[in-house]
XYZ file of C-alpha atoms in Angstrom:
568
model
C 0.000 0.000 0.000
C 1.271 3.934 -0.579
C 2.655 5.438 2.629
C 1.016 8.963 3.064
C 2.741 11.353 5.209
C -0.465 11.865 6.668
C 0.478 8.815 8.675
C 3.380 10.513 10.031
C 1.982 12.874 12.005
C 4.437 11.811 15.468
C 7.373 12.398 13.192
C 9.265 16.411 13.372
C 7.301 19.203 12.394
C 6.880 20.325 8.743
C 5.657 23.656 7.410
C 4.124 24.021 4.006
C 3.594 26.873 2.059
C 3.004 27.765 -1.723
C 6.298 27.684 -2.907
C 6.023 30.602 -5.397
C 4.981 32.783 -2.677
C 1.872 35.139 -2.494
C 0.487 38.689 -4.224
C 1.212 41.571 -1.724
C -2.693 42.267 -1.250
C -4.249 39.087 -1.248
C -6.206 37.553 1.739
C -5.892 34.341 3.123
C -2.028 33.919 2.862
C -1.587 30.965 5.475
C 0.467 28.229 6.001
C -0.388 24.961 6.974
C 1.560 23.273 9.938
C 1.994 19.550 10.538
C 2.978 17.549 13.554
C 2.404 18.435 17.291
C 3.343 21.764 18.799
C 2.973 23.393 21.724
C 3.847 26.929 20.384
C 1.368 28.869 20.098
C 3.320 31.330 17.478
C 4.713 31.244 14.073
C 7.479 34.115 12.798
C 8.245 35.612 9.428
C 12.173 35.993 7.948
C 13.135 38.270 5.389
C 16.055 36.076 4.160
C 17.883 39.553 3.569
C 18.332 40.071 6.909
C 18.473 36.037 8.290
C 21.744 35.045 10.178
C 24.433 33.339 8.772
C 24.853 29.730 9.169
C 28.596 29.267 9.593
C 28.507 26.492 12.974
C 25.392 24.752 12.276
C 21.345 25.649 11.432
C 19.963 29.088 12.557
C 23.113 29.203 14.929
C 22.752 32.726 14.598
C 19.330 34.215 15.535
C 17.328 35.683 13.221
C 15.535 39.407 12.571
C 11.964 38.499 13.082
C 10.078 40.865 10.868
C 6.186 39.280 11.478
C 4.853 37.396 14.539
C 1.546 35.687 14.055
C -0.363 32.929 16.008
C -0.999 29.672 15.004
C -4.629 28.776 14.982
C -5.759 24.974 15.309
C -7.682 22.902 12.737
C -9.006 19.777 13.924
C -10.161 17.747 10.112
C -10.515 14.373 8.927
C -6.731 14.280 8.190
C -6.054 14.531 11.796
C -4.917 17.923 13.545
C -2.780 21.115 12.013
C -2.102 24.647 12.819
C -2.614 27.591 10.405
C -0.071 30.248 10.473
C -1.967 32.776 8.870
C -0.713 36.109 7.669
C -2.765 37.919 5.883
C -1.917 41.381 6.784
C 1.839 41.277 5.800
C 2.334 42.460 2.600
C 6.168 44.070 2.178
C 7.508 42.849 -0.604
C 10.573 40.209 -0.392
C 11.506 37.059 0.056
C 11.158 35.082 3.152
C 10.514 32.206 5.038
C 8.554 30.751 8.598
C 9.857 29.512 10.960
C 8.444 28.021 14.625
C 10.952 28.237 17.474
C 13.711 29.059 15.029
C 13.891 25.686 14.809
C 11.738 24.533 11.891
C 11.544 26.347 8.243
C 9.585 26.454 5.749
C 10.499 26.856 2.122
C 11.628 30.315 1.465
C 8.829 31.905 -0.698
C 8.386 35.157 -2.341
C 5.662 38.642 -1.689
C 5.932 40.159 -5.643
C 2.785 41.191 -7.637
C 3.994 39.222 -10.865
C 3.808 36.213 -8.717
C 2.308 34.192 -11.582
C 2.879 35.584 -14.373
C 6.902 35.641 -14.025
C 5.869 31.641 -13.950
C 3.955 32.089 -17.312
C 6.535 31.831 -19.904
C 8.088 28.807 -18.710
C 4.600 26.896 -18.611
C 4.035 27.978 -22.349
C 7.465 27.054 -23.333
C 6.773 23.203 -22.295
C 3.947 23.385 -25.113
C 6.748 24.544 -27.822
C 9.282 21.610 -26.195
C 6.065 18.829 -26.389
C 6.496 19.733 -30.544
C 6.206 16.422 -32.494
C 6.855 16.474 -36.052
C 10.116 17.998 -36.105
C 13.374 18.370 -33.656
C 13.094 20.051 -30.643
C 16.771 21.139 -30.011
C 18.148 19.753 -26.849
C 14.887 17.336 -27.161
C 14.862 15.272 -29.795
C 15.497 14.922 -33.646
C 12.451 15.004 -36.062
C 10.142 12.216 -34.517
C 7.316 10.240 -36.038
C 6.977 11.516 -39.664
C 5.450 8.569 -40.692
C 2.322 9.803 -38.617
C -0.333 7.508 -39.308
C -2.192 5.136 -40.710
C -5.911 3.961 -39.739
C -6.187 1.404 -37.236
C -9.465 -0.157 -39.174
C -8.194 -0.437 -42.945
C -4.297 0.608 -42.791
C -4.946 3.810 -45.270
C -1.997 6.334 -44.867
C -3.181 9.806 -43.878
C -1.128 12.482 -42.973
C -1.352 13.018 -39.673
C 2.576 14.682 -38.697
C 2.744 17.245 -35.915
C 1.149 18.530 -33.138
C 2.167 18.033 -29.977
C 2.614 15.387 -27.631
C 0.424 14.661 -24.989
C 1.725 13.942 -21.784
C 4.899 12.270 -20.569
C 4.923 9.874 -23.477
C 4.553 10.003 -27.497
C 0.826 9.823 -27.465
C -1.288 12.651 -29.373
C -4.875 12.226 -27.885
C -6.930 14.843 -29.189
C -9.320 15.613 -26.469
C -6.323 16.871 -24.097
C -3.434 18.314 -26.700
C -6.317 20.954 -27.911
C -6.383 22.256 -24.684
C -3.040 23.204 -25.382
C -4.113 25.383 -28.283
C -6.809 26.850 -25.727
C -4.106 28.191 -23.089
C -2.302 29.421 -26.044
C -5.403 31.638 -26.916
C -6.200 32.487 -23.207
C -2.856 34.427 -23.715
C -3.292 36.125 -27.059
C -6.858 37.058 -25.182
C -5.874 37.865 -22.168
C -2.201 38.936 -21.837
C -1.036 39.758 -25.650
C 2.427 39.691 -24.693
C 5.153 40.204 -27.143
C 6.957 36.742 -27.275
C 9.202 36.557 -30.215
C 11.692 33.480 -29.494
C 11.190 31.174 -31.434
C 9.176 33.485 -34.732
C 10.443 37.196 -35.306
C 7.470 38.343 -37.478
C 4.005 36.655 -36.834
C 5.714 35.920 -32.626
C 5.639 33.127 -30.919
C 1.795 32.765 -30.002
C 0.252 32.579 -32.919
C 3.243 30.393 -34.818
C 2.447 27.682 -32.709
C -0.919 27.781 -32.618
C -0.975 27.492 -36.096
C 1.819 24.440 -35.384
C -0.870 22.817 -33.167
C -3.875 23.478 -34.977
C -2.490 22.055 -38.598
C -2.161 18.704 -37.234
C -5.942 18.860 -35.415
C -7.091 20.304 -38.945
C -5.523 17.078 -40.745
C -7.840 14.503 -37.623
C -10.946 15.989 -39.512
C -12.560 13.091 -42.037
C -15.004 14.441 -44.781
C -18.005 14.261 -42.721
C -16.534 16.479 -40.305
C -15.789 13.912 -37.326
C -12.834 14.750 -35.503
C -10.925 11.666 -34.818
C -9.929 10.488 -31.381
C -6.223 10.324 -31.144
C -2.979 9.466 -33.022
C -1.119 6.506 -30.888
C -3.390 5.642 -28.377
C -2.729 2.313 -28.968
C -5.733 -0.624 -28.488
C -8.351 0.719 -25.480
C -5.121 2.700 -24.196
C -2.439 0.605 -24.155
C 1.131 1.568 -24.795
C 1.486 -0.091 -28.639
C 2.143 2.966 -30.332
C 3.809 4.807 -27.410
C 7.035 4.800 -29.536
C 9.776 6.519 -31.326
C 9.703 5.567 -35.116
C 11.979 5.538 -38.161
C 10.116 8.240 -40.213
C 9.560 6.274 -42.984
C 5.852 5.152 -44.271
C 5.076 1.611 -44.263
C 7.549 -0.098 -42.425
C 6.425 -2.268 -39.050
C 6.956 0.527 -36.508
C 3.740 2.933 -38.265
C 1.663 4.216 -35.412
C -2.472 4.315 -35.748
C -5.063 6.642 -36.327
C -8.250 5.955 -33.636
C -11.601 7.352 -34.889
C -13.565 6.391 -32.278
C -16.092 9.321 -31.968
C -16.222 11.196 -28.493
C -18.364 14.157 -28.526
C -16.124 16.410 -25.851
C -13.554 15.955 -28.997
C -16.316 17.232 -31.374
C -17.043 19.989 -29.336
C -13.769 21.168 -27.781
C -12.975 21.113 -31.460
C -15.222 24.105 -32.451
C -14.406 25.613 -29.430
C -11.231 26.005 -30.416
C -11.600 26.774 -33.525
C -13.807 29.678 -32.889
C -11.763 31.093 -30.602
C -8.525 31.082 -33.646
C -10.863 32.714 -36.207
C -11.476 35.169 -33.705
C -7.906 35.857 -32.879
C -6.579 35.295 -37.189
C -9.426 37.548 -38.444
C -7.481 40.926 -38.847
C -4.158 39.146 -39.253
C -5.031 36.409 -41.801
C -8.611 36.405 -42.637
C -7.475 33.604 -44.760
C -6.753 31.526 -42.309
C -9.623 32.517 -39.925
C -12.155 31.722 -42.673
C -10.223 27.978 -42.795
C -10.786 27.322 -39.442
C -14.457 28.862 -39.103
C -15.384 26.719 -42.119
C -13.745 23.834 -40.234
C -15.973 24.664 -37.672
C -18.655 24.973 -39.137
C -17.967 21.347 -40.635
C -17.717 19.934 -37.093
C -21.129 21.881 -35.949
C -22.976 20.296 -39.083
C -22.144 16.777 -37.392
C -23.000 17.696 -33.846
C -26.062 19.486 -35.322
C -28.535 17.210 -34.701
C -26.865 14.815 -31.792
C -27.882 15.354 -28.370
C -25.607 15.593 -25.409
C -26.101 13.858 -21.992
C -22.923 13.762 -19.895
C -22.124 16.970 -18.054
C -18.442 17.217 -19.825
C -19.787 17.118 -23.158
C -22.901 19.322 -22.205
C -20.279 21.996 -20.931
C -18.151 21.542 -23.266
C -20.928 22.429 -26.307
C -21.984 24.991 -24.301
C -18.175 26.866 -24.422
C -18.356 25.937 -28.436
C -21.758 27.530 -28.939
C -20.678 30.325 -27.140
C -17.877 31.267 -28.763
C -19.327 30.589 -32.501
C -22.202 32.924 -31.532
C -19.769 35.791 -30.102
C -17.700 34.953 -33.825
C -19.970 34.371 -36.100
C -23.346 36.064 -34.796
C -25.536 33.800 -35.900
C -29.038 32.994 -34.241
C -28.330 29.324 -35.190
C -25.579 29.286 -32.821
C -27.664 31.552 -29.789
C -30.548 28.915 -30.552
C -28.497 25.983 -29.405
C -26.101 27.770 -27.108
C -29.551 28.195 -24.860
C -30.745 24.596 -25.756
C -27.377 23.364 -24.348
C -27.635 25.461 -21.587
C -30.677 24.462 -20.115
C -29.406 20.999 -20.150
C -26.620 21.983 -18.256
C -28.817 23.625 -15.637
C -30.626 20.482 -15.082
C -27.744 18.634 -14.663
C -26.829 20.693 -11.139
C -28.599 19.259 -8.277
C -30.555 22.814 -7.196
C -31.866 21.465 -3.652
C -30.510 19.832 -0.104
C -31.333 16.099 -1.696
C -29.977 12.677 0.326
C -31.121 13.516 3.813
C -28.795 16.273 4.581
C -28.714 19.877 3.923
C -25.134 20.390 3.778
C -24.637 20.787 0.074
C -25.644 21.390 -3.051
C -25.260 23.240 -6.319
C -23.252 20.080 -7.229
C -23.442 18.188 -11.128
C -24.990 14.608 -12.159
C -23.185 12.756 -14.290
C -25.288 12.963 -16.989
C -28.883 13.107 -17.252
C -30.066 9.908 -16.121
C -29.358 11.558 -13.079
C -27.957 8.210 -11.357
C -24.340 9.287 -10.363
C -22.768 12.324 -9.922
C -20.219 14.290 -11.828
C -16.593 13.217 -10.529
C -13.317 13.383 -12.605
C -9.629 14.103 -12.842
C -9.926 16.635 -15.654
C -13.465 18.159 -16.302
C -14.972 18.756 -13.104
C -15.010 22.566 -13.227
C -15.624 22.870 -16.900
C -19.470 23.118 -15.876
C -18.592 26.628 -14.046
C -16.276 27.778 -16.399
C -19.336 27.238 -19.143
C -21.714 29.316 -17.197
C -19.462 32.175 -16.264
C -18.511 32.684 -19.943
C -21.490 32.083 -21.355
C -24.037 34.431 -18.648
C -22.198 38.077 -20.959
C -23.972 36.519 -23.796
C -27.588 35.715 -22.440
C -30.229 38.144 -23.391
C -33.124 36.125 -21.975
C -33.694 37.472 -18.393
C -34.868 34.299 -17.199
C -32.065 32.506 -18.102
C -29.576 34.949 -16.511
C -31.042 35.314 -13.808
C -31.190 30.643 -13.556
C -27.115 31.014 -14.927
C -26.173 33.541 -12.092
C -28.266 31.088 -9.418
C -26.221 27.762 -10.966
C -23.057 29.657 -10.564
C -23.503 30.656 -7.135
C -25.244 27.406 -5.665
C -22.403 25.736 -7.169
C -19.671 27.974 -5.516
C -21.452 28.898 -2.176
C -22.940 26.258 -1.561
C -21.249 23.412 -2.841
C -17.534 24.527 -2.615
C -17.533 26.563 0.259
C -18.496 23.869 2.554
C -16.351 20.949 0.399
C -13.206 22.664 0.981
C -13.727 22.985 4.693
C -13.332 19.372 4.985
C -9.351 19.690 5.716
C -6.515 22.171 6.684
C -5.544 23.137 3.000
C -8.637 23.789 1.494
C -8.775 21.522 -1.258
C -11.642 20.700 -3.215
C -12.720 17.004 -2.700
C -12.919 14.435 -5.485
C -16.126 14.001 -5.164
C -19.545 12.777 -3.423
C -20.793 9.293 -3.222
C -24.048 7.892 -2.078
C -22.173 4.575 -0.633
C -19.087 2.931 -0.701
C -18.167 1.806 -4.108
C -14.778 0.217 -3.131
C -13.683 -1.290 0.041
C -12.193 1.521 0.832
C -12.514 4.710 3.413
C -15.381 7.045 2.362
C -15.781 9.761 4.803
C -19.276 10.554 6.101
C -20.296 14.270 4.988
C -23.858 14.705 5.962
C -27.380 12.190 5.714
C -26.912 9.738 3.186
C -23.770 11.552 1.293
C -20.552 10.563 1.735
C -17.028 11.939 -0.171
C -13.164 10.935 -0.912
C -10.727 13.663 -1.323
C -8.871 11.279 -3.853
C -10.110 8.647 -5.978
C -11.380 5.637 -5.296
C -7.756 3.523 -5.697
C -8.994 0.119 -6.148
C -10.205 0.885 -9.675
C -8.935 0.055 -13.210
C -7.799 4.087 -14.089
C -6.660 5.837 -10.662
C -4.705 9.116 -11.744
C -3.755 12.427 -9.423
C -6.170 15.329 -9.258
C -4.158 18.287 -10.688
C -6.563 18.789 -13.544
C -9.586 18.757 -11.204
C -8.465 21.184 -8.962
C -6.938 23.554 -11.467
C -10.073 23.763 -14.002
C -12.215 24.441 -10.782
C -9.095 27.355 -9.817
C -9.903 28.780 -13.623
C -13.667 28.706 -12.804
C -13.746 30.094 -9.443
C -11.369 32.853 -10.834
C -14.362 33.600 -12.972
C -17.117 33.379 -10.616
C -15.425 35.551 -8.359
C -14.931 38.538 -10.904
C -19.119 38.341 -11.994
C -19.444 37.859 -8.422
C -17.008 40.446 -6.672
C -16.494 37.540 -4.205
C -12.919 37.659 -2.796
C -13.785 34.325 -0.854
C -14.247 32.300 -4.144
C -10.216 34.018 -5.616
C -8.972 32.701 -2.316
C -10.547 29.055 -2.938
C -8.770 28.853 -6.810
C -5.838 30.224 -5.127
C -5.774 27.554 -2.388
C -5.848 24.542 -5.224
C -3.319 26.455 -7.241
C -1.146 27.147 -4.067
C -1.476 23.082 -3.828
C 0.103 22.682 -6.865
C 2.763 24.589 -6.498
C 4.275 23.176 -3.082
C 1.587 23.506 -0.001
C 0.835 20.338 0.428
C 1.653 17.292 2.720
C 4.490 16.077 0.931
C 5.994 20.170 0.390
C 6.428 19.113 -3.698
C 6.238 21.361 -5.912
C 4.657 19.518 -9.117
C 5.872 21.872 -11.832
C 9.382 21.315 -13.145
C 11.759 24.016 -12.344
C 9.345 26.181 -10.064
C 9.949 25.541 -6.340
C 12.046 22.651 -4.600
C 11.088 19.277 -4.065
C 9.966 18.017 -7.483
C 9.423 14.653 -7.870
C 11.063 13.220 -10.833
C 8.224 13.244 -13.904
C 7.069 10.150 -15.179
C 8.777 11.163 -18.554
C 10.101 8.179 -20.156
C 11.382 9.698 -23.868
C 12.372 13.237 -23.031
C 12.777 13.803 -19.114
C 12.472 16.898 -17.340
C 10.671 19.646 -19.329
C 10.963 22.936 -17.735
C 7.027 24.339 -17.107
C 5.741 20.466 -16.842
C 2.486 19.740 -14.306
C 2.499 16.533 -12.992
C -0.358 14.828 -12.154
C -0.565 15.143 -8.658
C -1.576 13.699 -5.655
C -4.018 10.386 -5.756
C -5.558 8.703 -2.277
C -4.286 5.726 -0.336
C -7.053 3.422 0.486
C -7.602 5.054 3.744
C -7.853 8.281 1.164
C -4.789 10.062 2.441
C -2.768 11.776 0.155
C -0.189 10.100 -1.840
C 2.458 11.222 -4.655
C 5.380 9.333 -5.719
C 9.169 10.807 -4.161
C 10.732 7.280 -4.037
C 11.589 7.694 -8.349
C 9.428 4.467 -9.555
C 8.394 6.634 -12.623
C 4.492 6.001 -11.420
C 2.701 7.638 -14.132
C -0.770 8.095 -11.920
C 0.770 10.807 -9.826
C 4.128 12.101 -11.655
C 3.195 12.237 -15.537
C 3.310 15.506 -17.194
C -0.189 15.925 -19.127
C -1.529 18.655 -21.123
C -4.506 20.085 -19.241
C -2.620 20.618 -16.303
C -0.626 23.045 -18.516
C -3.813 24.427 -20.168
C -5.560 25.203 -16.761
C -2.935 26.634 -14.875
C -2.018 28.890 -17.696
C -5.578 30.005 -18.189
C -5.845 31.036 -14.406
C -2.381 32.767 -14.450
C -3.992 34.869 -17.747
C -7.090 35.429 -15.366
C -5.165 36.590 -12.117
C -2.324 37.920 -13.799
């Protein structure tokens, strides 16, 4: 079984705190405290004036610039202390430290907090290029891109980007990667110009990106499912190859259809027209028709699961705002009210603790739970409540948004000393494994079930909730809801029972990426931490290259960047 350090709680203390540091002015700047105490107070460093170690640690005491006390939190991951220290906000770089005895990592007060991280996390989508070398990478790789697993056809299918910490190019996550790119055109518009002196380095490789997903388009407008996926996800074409068509080492086409692909398609799609129309109208009328193509095959299918519901919603959205078309507004609202029904609007299972919360899809029979999706739903409804000119359905889009934050959220992240957002809710135990009780007949894990065929970390879940409680909070002017994305972003990056930092080359304590063809990539996100059977938090140190909690994987990248563009 995985040893948590949650099971070490008679072992030293242990301080953890986001790694990157904090903005001047936020609230809730804490950190979180492990392992029994009996002082009462916690003290800041400003490493510019710390003593010198020259005989051993701290042998020299230290100018204490902040005193704080440390305030006790009694959860279901046993008892911790909160050094909280809100009100300090001189810029610098410091550290904690109880009794001048026991540190934490030293961490930095700066207002370009994230976005001095920014560049680095979009440079590990130029270094995941396949198609052609990658100095300091690799050489040009898999040029003989692909033939179809069902008949053996050739089609071109060369470039793009890899996945994840393998060779893979599954086309539901690598778009996402084309979406953070255009949350930064959007949002920041920086002038990058590294790696492409006259169009810059944004919108080069989204064009690099989107050619390949513009070549997994058949003539009915499908979008196929993924280059190398192998046979129901197995590793058979997670391989370098020769470059040559036709020899034994060819990798496969899937075109298994999967309507989040469909629809994550337009999305993106949309959103390049929009950002190519002035520059290369060309181009932007390419993609829109491409688009369009996509739309005319989704036309008249229905969506049930929440992901794909949400998902249609973002791509019905965003053709509306680029195209203007009542077409578009008609099913934009059609898939909307789907998604409303799909949120659980009253205190349900004996309890009124929580709701606000998503069904799986429309049967209604399970709820929504995931290591990637989960806060797509919000996301959905905060960018798509500008465009609503119905009153009535405002007014039910502002209610989803805040029944999901206030009242789902705001009590799930209570549930332990970092304020994490839960995996999910259960009605009983579908493993034989711990389930805490919540409330009535509910009951949660903070991590997935384990003893399950596909068990991965939750990075994605808690980052795509960060992006949409980001939003919420701005249509909202709720400072609460910034502090709870913060909290799963500060998670990430270092606070959390094991003090890792998951991105490569930000903080200290990295665990080695499950990266078995290129190794460390600067601006990776790994996948984080999964559950132990008694669900206490678990991510690999020890270097056994386990994939489920140290593989580098695109939406991680795509969600993290989208919140940096949001918080800036």
């Amino acid at each position: 079984m995985c040893e948590s350090p949650c099971g070490k709680r008679g072992h030293s203390m242990k301080i953890f705190v986001n790694h990157l540091g904090f903005k001047p002015d936020v609230q809730g700047k804490f950190a979180v405290v492990q392992g029994g105490t009996s002082d009462t107070e916690f003290a800041i460093v400003d490493l510019n004036e710390m003593g010198y170690n020259e005989i051993g640690p701290n042998s020299r005491e230290n100018v204490i610039i902040y005193k704080g006390t440390l305030r006790r939190v009694d959860t279901v991951w046993g008892t911790y202390h909160l050094a909280d220290f809100s009100d300090f906000k001189k810029p610098g770089i410091y550290l904690i430290t109880i009794d001048n005895k026991y540190n934490s990592v030293p961490f930095q007060i700066r207002e370009d907090l994230y976005l001095r991280t920014l560049r680095k996390a979009y440079d590990y989508i130029h270094l995941q290029r396949c198609g052609e070398e990658v100095p300091g990478y690799h050489s040009p790789c898999h040029l003989d891109d692909a033939i179809l697993r069902e008949n053996g056809e050739y089609v071109d299918a060369i470039g793009g980007w890899h996945d994840a910490g393998d060779l893979r190019k599954w086309m539901e996550h690598t778009m996402l990667l084309g979406m953070a790119i255009c949350q930064i055109k959007r949002n920041l518009n920086p002038v990058w110009r590294e790696y492409d002196q006259t169009e810059g380095d944004l919108l080069n490789e989204l064009r690099w990106g989107n050619a390949y997903f513009l070549k997994m388009q058949d003539g009915s407008g499908t979008i196929w499912h993924d280059v190398a996926g192998g046979v129901d996800g197995d590793n058979s074409d997670n391989h370098w190859t020769d470059n040559i068509c036709g020899t034994a080492d060819d990798r496969h086409i899937n075109t298994e259809f999967n309507p989040v692909v469909q629809w994550e398609f337009i999305y993106l799609q949309a959103m390049i027209t929009d950002l190519f129309q002035t520059v290369d109208p060309e181009y932007a009328c390419l993609t829109l028709s491409a688009a369009e193509k996509t739309y005319g095959y989704m036309k008249d299918r229905e969506n049930s699961s929440a992901s794909a519901v949400a998902w249609a919603v973002l791509a019905c959205g965003e053709m509306l705002k680029t195209t203007g078309s009542k077409e578009y507004e008609h099913r934009l609202k059609q898939e909307l009210k789907i998604l409303l029904g799909l949120q659980e609007q009253e205190y349900r299972f004996n309890q009124e603790h929580v709701r606000g919360f998503w069904y799986k899809d429309t049967s209604k029979t399970d709820f929504f739970r995931g290591q990637r999706d989960t806060g797509v739903p919000l996301i959905a409804l905060c960018q798509t409540l500008p465009l609503l000119d119905e009153e009535q359905l405002r007014t039910e889009c502002l209610q989803a948004i805040k029944l999901y934050c206030h009242d789902y959220i705001r009590p799930m992240v209570k549930t332990n000393p970092f304020q994490l957002i839960p995996f999910g809710l259960f009605t009983r135990e579908v493993t034989k494994e711990k389930y805490h009780p919540l409330a009535g007949d509910l009951k949660y894990r903070c991590f997935p079930p384990t003893i399950v065929a596909f068990n991965q970390g939750t990075t994605s879940h808690l980052l795509s909730n960060a992006v949409g409680l980001e939003l919420a909070a701005k249509i909202l002017s709720d400072d609460e809801l910034s502090r709870f994305a913060r909290y799963q972003v500060e998670w990430t990056m270092g606070c959390n029972t094991e003090n890792a930092c998951l991105m490569t080359g930000e903080g200290v304590n990295n665990p080695y990426p499950h990266s078995r063809f290129l190794g460390l990539i600067p601006g990776g996100i790994m996948n984080g931490f999964i559950g132990t059977e008694d669900d206490e938090p678990f991510v690999d140190m020890q270097y056994t290259m386990d994939w489920r909690t140290t593989e580098y994987w695109s939406p991680h990248t795509c969600f993290y960047i989208w919140y940096v563009t949001l918080v800036k």
